[in-house]
């Protein structure tokens, strides 16, 4: 199968996440990790219909959990399944120690302490305030 990558697309895979308080989650991710708000679109009711946060050449799309919404019916939140996650977002950084300290200062629940990894670089894991699992590391799989 040939690639059908959109012309000039910077990232062909972009995670999409839902948060109960998407506005608060966006501010937390900006403060804790230096993500940048590319776009935030609010619904007339005040919830986040769609937001785009960038970090380097990557992006995560965020929206509010909308009870009764068709898309929200397909996604479980960590607090609905015993605090577990069904996926993890991986953020590649140049200085995992600095991000680790920033995450701790922002109140992240550390799930894996900062450690040197056998495959290269330092890494750690955490849960954001709504329980979504993130992995932060210096290992760049594109470098090999």
mmCIF file with all atom_site columns, C-alpha atoms in Angstrom:
data_model
loop_
_atom_site.group_PDB
_atom_site.id
_atom_site.type_symbol
_atom_site.label_atom_id
_atom_site.label_alt_id
_atom_site.label_comp_id
_atom_site.label_asym_id
_atom_site.label_entity_id
_atom_site.label_seq_id
_atom_site.pdbx_PDB_ins_code
_atom_site.Cartn_x
_atom_site.Cartn_y
_atom_site.Cartn_z
_atom_site.occupancy
_atom_site.B_iso_or_equiv
_atom_site.pdbx_formal_charge
_atom_site.auth_seq_id
_atom_site.auth_comp_id
_atom_site.auth_asym_id
_atom_site.auth_atom_id
_atom_site.pdbx_PDB_model_num
ATOM 1   C CA . UNK A 1 1   ? 0.000   0.000  0.000  1.00 0.00 ? 1   UNK A CA 1
ATOM 2   C CA . UNK A 1 2   ? 1.433   3.367  -0.910 1.00 0.00 ? 2   UNK A CA 1
ATOM 3   C CA . UNK A 1 3   ? 1.534   6.266  1.491  1.00 0.00 ? 3   UNK A CA 1
ATOM 4   C CA . UNK A 1 4   ? -1.295  8.753  1.300  1.00 0.00 ? 4   UNK A CA 1
ATOM 5   C CA . UNK A 1 5   ? 0.388   11.401 3.432  1.00 0.00 ? 5   UNK A CA 1
ATOM 6   C CA . UNK A 1 6   ? -1.125  14.824 2.956  1.00 0.00 ? 6   UNK A CA 1
ATOM 7   C CA . UNK A 1 7   ? 1.131   17.295 1.163  1.00 0.00 ? 7   UNK A CA 1
ATOM 8   C CA . UNK A 1 8   ? 3.394   19.231 3.544  1.00 0.00 ? 8   UNK A CA 1
ATOM 9   C CA . UNK A 1 9   ? 1.991   17.382 6.562  1.00 0.00 ? 9   UNK A CA 1
ATOM 10  C CA . UNK A 1 10  ? 4.336   17.848 9.536  1.00 0.00 ? 10  UNK A CA 1
ATOM 11  C CA . UNK A 1 11  ? 3.061   14.864 11.501 1.00 0.00 ? 11  UNK A CA 1
ATOM 12  C CA . UNK A 1 12  ? 1.033   12.030 10.023 1.00 0.00 ? 12  UNK A CA 1
ATOM 13  C CA . UNK A 1 13  ? -0.164  10.636 13.363 1.00 0.00 ? 13  UNK A CA 1
ATOM 14  C CA . UNK A 1 14  ? -1.729  13.009 15.877 1.00 0.00 ? 14  UNK A CA 1
ATOM 15  C CA . UNK A 1 15  ? -3.212  11.702 19.135 1.00 0.00 ? 15  UNK A CA 1
ATOM 16  C CA . UNK A 1 16  ? -6.650  13.019 20.084 1.00 0.00 ? 16  UNK A CA 1
ATOM 17  C CA . UNK A 1 17  ? -7.584  13.113 23.766 1.00 0.00 ? 17  UNK A CA 1
ATOM 18  C CA . UNK A 1 18  ? -10.692 13.999 25.729 1.00 0.00 ? 18  UNK A CA 1
ATOM 19  C CA . UNK A 1 19  ? -10.746 15.730 29.118 1.00 0.00 ? 19  UNK A CA 1
ATOM 20  C CA . UNK A 1 20  ? -13.615 16.520 31.461 1.00 0.00 ? 20  UNK A CA 1
ATOM 21  C CA . UNK A 1 21  ? -12.128 19.997 31.993 1.00 0.00 ? 21  UNK A CA 1
ATOM 22  C CA . UNK A 1 22  ? -10.308 20.526 28.713 1.00 0.00 ? 22  UNK A CA 1
ATOM 23  C CA . UNK A 1 23  ? -9.595  24.205 29.408 1.00 0.00 ? 23  UNK A CA 1
ATOM 24  C CA . UNK A 1 24  ? -7.807  23.281 32.640 1.00 0.00 ? 24  UNK A CA 1
ATOM 25  C CA . UNK A 1 25  ? -5.954  20.409 30.940 1.00 0.00 ? 25  UNK A CA 1
ATOM 26  C CA . UNK A 1 26  ? -4.732  22.713 28.176 1.00 0.00 ? 26  UNK A CA 1
ATOM 27  C CA . UNK A 1 27  ? -3.389  25.242 30.674 1.00 0.00 ? 27  UNK A CA 1
ATOM 28  C CA . UNK A 1 28  ? -1.757  22.448 32.692 1.00 0.00 ? 28  UNK A CA 1
ATOM 29  C CA . UNK A 1 29  ? 0.007   20.986 29.629 1.00 0.00 ? 29  UNK A CA 1
ATOM 30  C CA . UNK A 1 30  ? 1.207   24.451 28.581 1.00 0.00 ? 30  UNK A CA 1
ATOM 31  C CA . UNK A 1 31  ? 2.529   25.203 32.083 1.00 0.00 ? 31  UNK A CA 1
ATOM 32  C CA . UNK A 1 32  ? 3.981   21.775 32.882 1.00 0.00 ? 32  UNK A CA 1
ATOM 33  C CA . UNK A 1 33  ? 5.650   21.048 29.534 1.00 0.00 ? 33  UNK A CA 1
ATOM 34  C CA . UNK A 1 34  ? 5.813   24.224 27.530 1.00 0.00 ? 34  UNK A CA 1
ATOM 35  C CA . UNK A 1 35  ? 3.349   23.013 24.934 1.00 0.00 ? 35  UNK A CA 1
ATOM 36  C CA . UNK A 1 36  ? 2.037   25.788 22.738 1.00 0.00 ? 36  UNK A CA 1
ATOM 37  C CA . UNK A 1 37  ? -1.600  26.515 21.971 1.00 0.00 ? 37  UNK A CA 1
ATOM 38  C CA . UNK A 1 38  ? -1.977  26.484 18.205 1.00 0.00 ? 38  UNK A CA 1
ATOM 39  C CA . UNK A 1 39  ? -5.766  26.657 18.264 1.00 0.00 ? 39  UNK A CA 1
ATOM 40  C CA . UNK A 1 40  ? -8.632  26.401 20.746 1.00 0.00 ? 40  UNK A CA 1
ATOM 41  C CA . UNK A 1 41  ? -12.228 26.344 19.496 1.00 0.00 ? 41  UNK A CA 1
ATOM 42  C CA . UNK A 1 42  ? -14.978 26.617 22.083 1.00 0.00 ? 42  UNK A CA 1
ATOM 43  C CA . UNK A 1 43  ? -18.556 25.494 21.582 1.00 0.00 ? 43  UNK A CA 1
ATOM 44  C CA . UNK A 1 44  ? -21.307 28.025 22.314 1.00 0.00 ? 44  UNK A CA 1
ATOM 45  C CA . UNK A 1 45  ? -21.934 26.102 25.565 1.00 0.00 ? 45  UNK A CA 1
ATOM 46  C CA . UNK A 1 46  ? -18.352 26.823 26.660 1.00 0.00 ? 46  UNK A CA 1
ATOM 47  C CA . UNK A 1 47  ? -16.686 23.424 26.326 1.00 0.00 ? 47  UNK A CA 1
ATOM 48  C CA . UNK A 1 48  ? -13.692 22.823 24.057 1.00 0.00 ? 48  UNK A CA 1
ATOM 49  C CA . UNK A 1 49  ? -14.869 21.487 20.702 1.00 0.00 ? 49  UNK A CA 1
ATOM 50  C CA . UNK A 1 50  ? -11.335 21.165 19.367 1.00 0.00 ? 50  UNK A CA 1
ATOM 51  C CA . UNK A 1 51  ? -7.878  22.305 20.434 1.00 0.00 ? 51  UNK A CA 1
ATOM 52  C CA . UNK A 1 52  ? -4.408  21.801 19.032 1.00 0.00 ? 52  UNK A CA 1
ATOM 53  C CA . UNK A 1 53  ? -1.316  21.882 21.231 1.00 0.00 ? 53  UNK A CA 1
ATOM 54  C CA . UNK A 1 54  ? 2.118   21.640 19.666 1.00 0.00 ? 54  UNK A CA 1
ATOM 55  C CA . UNK A 1 55  ? 5.458   20.502 21.025 1.00 0.00 ? 55  UNK A CA 1
ATOM 56  C CA . UNK A 1 56  ? 8.354   20.599 18.595 1.00 0.00 ? 56  UNK A CA 1
ATOM 57  C CA . UNK A 1 57  ? 7.054   19.067 15.377 1.00 0.00 ? 57  UNK A CA 1
ATOM 58  C CA . UNK A 1 58  ? 4.391   17.066 17.203 1.00 0.00 ? 58  UNK A CA 1
ATOM 59  C CA . UNK A 1 59  ? 0.833   17.836 18.131 1.00 0.00 ? 59  UNK A CA 1
ATOM 60  C CA . UNK A 1 60  ? -1.936  16.558 20.360 1.00 0.00 ? 60  UNK A CA 1
ATOM 61  C CA . UNK A 1 61  ? -5.582  17.418 19.732 1.00 0.00 ? 61  UNK A CA 1
ATOM 62  C CA . UNK A 1 62  ? -7.799  17.937 22.762 1.00 0.00 ? 62  UNK A CA 1
ATOM 63  C CA . UNK A 1 63  ? -11.522 18.220 23.273 1.00 0.00 ? 63  UNK A CA 1
ATOM 64  C CA . UNK A 1 64  ? -13.991 18.166 26.118 1.00 0.00 ? 64  UNK A CA 1
ATOM 65  C CA . UNK A 1 65  ? -15.863 15.072 27.190 1.00 0.00 ? 65  UNK A CA 1
ATOM 66  C CA . UNK A 1 66  ? -19.404 15.837 26.076 1.00 0.00 ? 66  UNK A CA 1
ATOM 67  C CA . UNK A 1 67  ? -21.908 13.571 27.771 1.00 0.00 ? 67  UNK A CA 1
ATOM 68  C CA . UNK A 1 68  ? -24.138 12.075 25.131 1.00 0.00 ? 68  UNK A CA 1
ATOM 69  C CA . UNK A 1 69  ? -21.808 13.047 22.286 1.00 0.00 ? 69  UNK A CA 1
ATOM 70  C CA . UNK A 1 70  ? -21.240 10.287 19.733 1.00 0.00 ? 70  UNK A CA 1
ATOM 71  C CA . UNK A 1 71  ? -17.432 10.443 19.923 1.00 0.00 ? 71  UNK A CA 1
ATOM 72  C CA . UNK A 1 72  ? -17.417 10.567 23.722 1.00 0.00 ? 72  UNK A CA 1
ATOM 73  C CA . UNK A 1 73  ? -19.443 7.336  23.792 1.00 0.00 ? 73  UNK A CA 1
ATOM 74  C CA . UNK A 1 74  ? -16.489 5.577  22.163 1.00 0.00 ? 74  UNK A CA 1
ATOM 75  C CA . UNK A 1 75  ? -13.814 6.739  24.601 1.00 0.00 ? 75  UNK A CA 1
ATOM 76  C CA . UNK A 1 76  ? -13.464 5.843  28.285 1.00 0.00 ? 76  UNK A CA 1
ATOM 77  C CA . UNK A 1 77  ? -11.836 8.236  30.712 1.00 0.00 ? 77  UNK A CA 1
ATOM 78  C CA . UNK A 1 78  ? -9.336  6.862  33.252 1.00 0.00 ? 78  UNK A CA 1
ATOM 79  C CA . UNK A 1 79  ? -11.704 7.546  36.166 1.00 0.00 ? 79  UNK A CA 1
ATOM 80  C CA . UNK A 1 80  ? -14.330 5.340  34.481 1.00 0.00 ? 80  UNK A CA 1
ATOM 81  C CA . UNK A 1 81  ? -12.040 2.304  34.264 1.00 0.00 ? 81  UNK A CA 1
ATOM 82  C CA . UNK A 1 82  ? -10.334 2.220  37.634 1.00 0.00 ? 82  UNK A CA 1
ATOM 83  C CA . UNK A 1 83  ? -7.691  4.856  36.885 1.00 0.00 ? 83  UNK A CA 1
ATOM 84  C CA . UNK A 1 84  ? -6.232  2.846  34.036 1.00 0.00 ? 84  UNK A CA 1
ATOM 85  C CA . UNK A 1 85  ? -5.348  4.066  30.567 1.00 0.00 ? 85  UNK A CA 1
ATOM 86  C CA . UNK A 1 86  ? -5.814  2.288  27.280 1.00 0.00 ? 86  UNK A CA 1
ATOM 87  C CA . UNK A 1 87  ? -2.902  4.107  25.636 1.00 0.00 ? 87  UNK A CA 1
ATOM 88  C CA . UNK A 1 88  ? 0.048   6.340  26.454 1.00 0.00 ? 88  UNK A CA 1
ATOM 89  C CA . UNK A 1 89  ? 1.296   9.478  24.769 1.00 0.00 ? 89  UNK A CA 1
ATOM 90  C CA . UNK A 1 90  ? 5.069   9.534  24.265 1.00 0.00 ? 90  UNK A CA 1
ATOM 91  C CA . UNK A 1 91  ? 6.825   12.900 24.313 1.00 0.00 ? 91  UNK A CA 1
ATOM 92  C CA . UNK A 1 92  ? 10.416  13.019 22.996 1.00 0.00 ? 92  UNK A CA 1
ATOM 93  C CA . UNK A 1 93  ? 12.519  15.682 24.733 1.00 0.00 ? 93  UNK A CA 1
ATOM 94  C CA . UNK A 1 94  ? 16.161  16.742 24.850 1.00 0.00 ? 94  UNK A CA 1
ATOM 95  C CA . UNK A 1 95  ? 16.261  17.135 28.648 1.00 0.00 ? 95  UNK A CA 1
ATOM 96  C CA . UNK A 1 96  ? 14.073  14.640 30.507 1.00 0.00 ? 96  UNK A CA 1
ATOM 97  C CA . UNK A 1 97  ? 15.435  15.803 33.873 1.00 0.00 ? 97  UNK A CA 1
ATOM 98  C CA . UNK A 1 98  ? 14.131  19.349 33.355 1.00 0.00 ? 98  UNK A CA 1
ATOM 99  C CA . UNK A 1 99  ? 10.726  18.066 32.205 1.00 0.00 ? 99  UNK A CA 1
ATOM 100 C CA . UNK A 1 100 ? 10.612  15.656 35.163 1.00 0.00 ? 100 UNK A CA 1
ATOM 101 C CA . UNK A 1 101 ? 11.151  18.541 37.595 1.00 0.00 ? 101 UNK A CA 1
ATOM 102 C CA . UNK A 1 102 ? 8.543   20.645 35.798 1.00 0.00 ? 102 UNK A CA 1
ATOM 103 C CA . UNK A 1 103 ? 6.026   17.782 35.874 1.00 0.00 ? 103 UNK A CA 1
ATOM 104 C CA . UNK A 1 104 ? 6.565   17.221 39.594 1.00 0.00 ? 104 UNK A CA 1
ATOM 105 C CA . UNK A 1 105 ? 6.216   20.957 40.298 1.00 0.00 ? 105 UNK A CA 1
ATOM 106 C CA . UNK A 1 106 ? 2.946   20.999 38.327 1.00 0.00 ? 106 UNK A CA 1
ATOM 107 C CA . UNK A 1 107 ? 1.560   18.135 40.450 1.00 0.00 ? 107 UNK A CA 1
ATOM 108 C CA . UNK A 1 108 ? 1.894   15.237 38.018 1.00 0.00 ? 108 UNK A CA 1
ATOM 109 C CA . UNK A 1 109 ? 1.498   11.759 39.496 1.00 0.00 ? 109 UNK A CA 1
ATOM 110 C CA . UNK A 1 110 ? 4.831   10.117 38.675 1.00 0.00 ? 110 UNK A CA 1
ATOM 111 C CA . UNK A 1 111 ? 4.245   6.508  37.575 1.00 0.00 ? 111 UNK A CA 1
ATOM 112 C CA . UNK A 1 112 ? 7.834   5.693  36.653 1.00 0.00 ? 112 UNK A CA 1
ATOM 113 C CA . UNK A 1 113 ? 10.759  7.510  38.210 1.00 0.00 ? 113 UNK A CA 1
ATOM 114 C CA . UNK A 1 114 ? 13.334  9.250  36.040 1.00 0.00 ? 114 UNK A CA 1
ATOM 115 C CA . UNK A 1 115 ? 15.897  6.633  35.021 1.00 0.00 ? 115 UNK A CA 1
ATOM 116 C CA . UNK A 1 116 ? 18.600  5.943  32.468 1.00 0.00 ? 116 UNK A CA 1
ATOM 117 C CA . UNK A 1 117 ? 17.174  3.563  29.877 1.00 0.00 ? 117 UNK A CA 1
ATOM 118 C CA . UNK A 1 118 ? 19.044  0.589  28.374 1.00 0.00 ? 118 UNK A CA 1
ATOM 119 C CA . UNK A 1 119 ? 18.112  1.735  24.873 1.00 0.00 ? 119 UNK A CA 1
ATOM 120 C CA . UNK A 1 120 ? 19.392  5.282  25.423 1.00 0.00 ? 120 UNK A CA 1
ATOM 121 C CA . UNK A 1 121 ? 18.586  8.466  27.296 1.00 0.00 ? 121 UNK A CA 1
ATOM 122 C CA . UNK A 1 122 ? 16.575  9.130  30.402 1.00 0.00 ? 122 UNK A CA 1
ATOM 123 C CA . UNK A 1 123 ? 12.832  8.616  30.693 1.00 0.00 ? 123 UNK A CA 1
ATOM 124 C CA . UNK A 1 124 ? 9.946   8.705  33.161 1.00 0.00 ? 124 UNK A CA 1
ATOM 125 C CA . UNK A 1 125 ? 6.191   8.229  33.226 1.00 0.00 ? 125 UNK A CA 1
ATOM 126 C CA . UNK A 1 126 ? 3.395   10.255 34.762 1.00 0.00 ? 126 UNK A CA 1
ATOM 127 C CA . UNK A 1 127 ? -0.357  10.713 34.884 1.00 0.00 ? 127 UNK A CA 1
ATOM 128 C CA . UNK A 1 128 ? -1.820  14.129 34.217 1.00 0.00 ? 128 UNK A CA 1
ATOM 129 C CA . UNK A 1 129 ? -4.492  15.580 36.557 1.00 0.00 ? 129 UNK A CA 1
ATOM 130 C CA . UNK A 1 130 ? -7.274  13.591 34.844 1.00 0.00 ? 130 UNK A CA 1
ATOM 131 C CA . UNK A 1 131 ? -5.294  10.341 34.904 1.00 0.00 ? 131 UNK A CA 1
ATOM 132 C CA . UNK A 1 132 ? -4.103  10.108 31.292 1.00 0.00 ? 132 UNK A CA 1
ATOM 133 C CA . UNK A 1 133 ? -0.774  8.279  31.023 1.00 0.00 ? 133 UNK A CA 1
ATOM 134 C CA . UNK A 1 134 ? 2.229   9.986  29.419 1.00 0.00 ? 134 UNK A CA 1
ATOM 135 C CA . UNK A 1 135 ? 5.782   8.740  28.775 1.00 0.00 ? 135 UNK A CA 1
ATOM 136 C CA . UNK A 1 136 ? 8.583   11.297 28.551 1.00 0.00 ? 136 UNK A CA 1
ATOM 137 C CA . UNK A 1 137 ? 11.994  10.360 27.225 1.00 0.00 ? 137 UNK A CA 1
ATOM 138 C CA . UNK A 1 138 ? 15.159  11.422 25.485 1.00 0.00 ? 138 UNK A CA 1
ATOM 139 C CA . UNK A 1 139 ? 15.304  8.364  23.225 1.00 0.00 ? 139 UNK A CA 1
ATOM 140 C CA . UNK A 1 140 ? 14.511  9.341  19.641 1.00 0.00 ? 140 UNK A CA 1
ATOM 141 C CA . UNK A 1 141 ? 13.454  6.316  17.601 1.00 0.00 ? 141 UNK A CA 1
ATOM 142 C CA . UNK A 1 142 ? 13.808  8.370  14.398 1.00 0.00 ? 142 UNK A CA 1
ATOM 143 C CA . UNK A 1 143 ? 17.544  8.781  15.002 1.00 0.00 ? 143 UNK A CA 1
ATOM 144 C CA . UNK A 1 144 ? 18.279  5.133  14.123 1.00 0.00 ? 144 UNK A CA 1
#
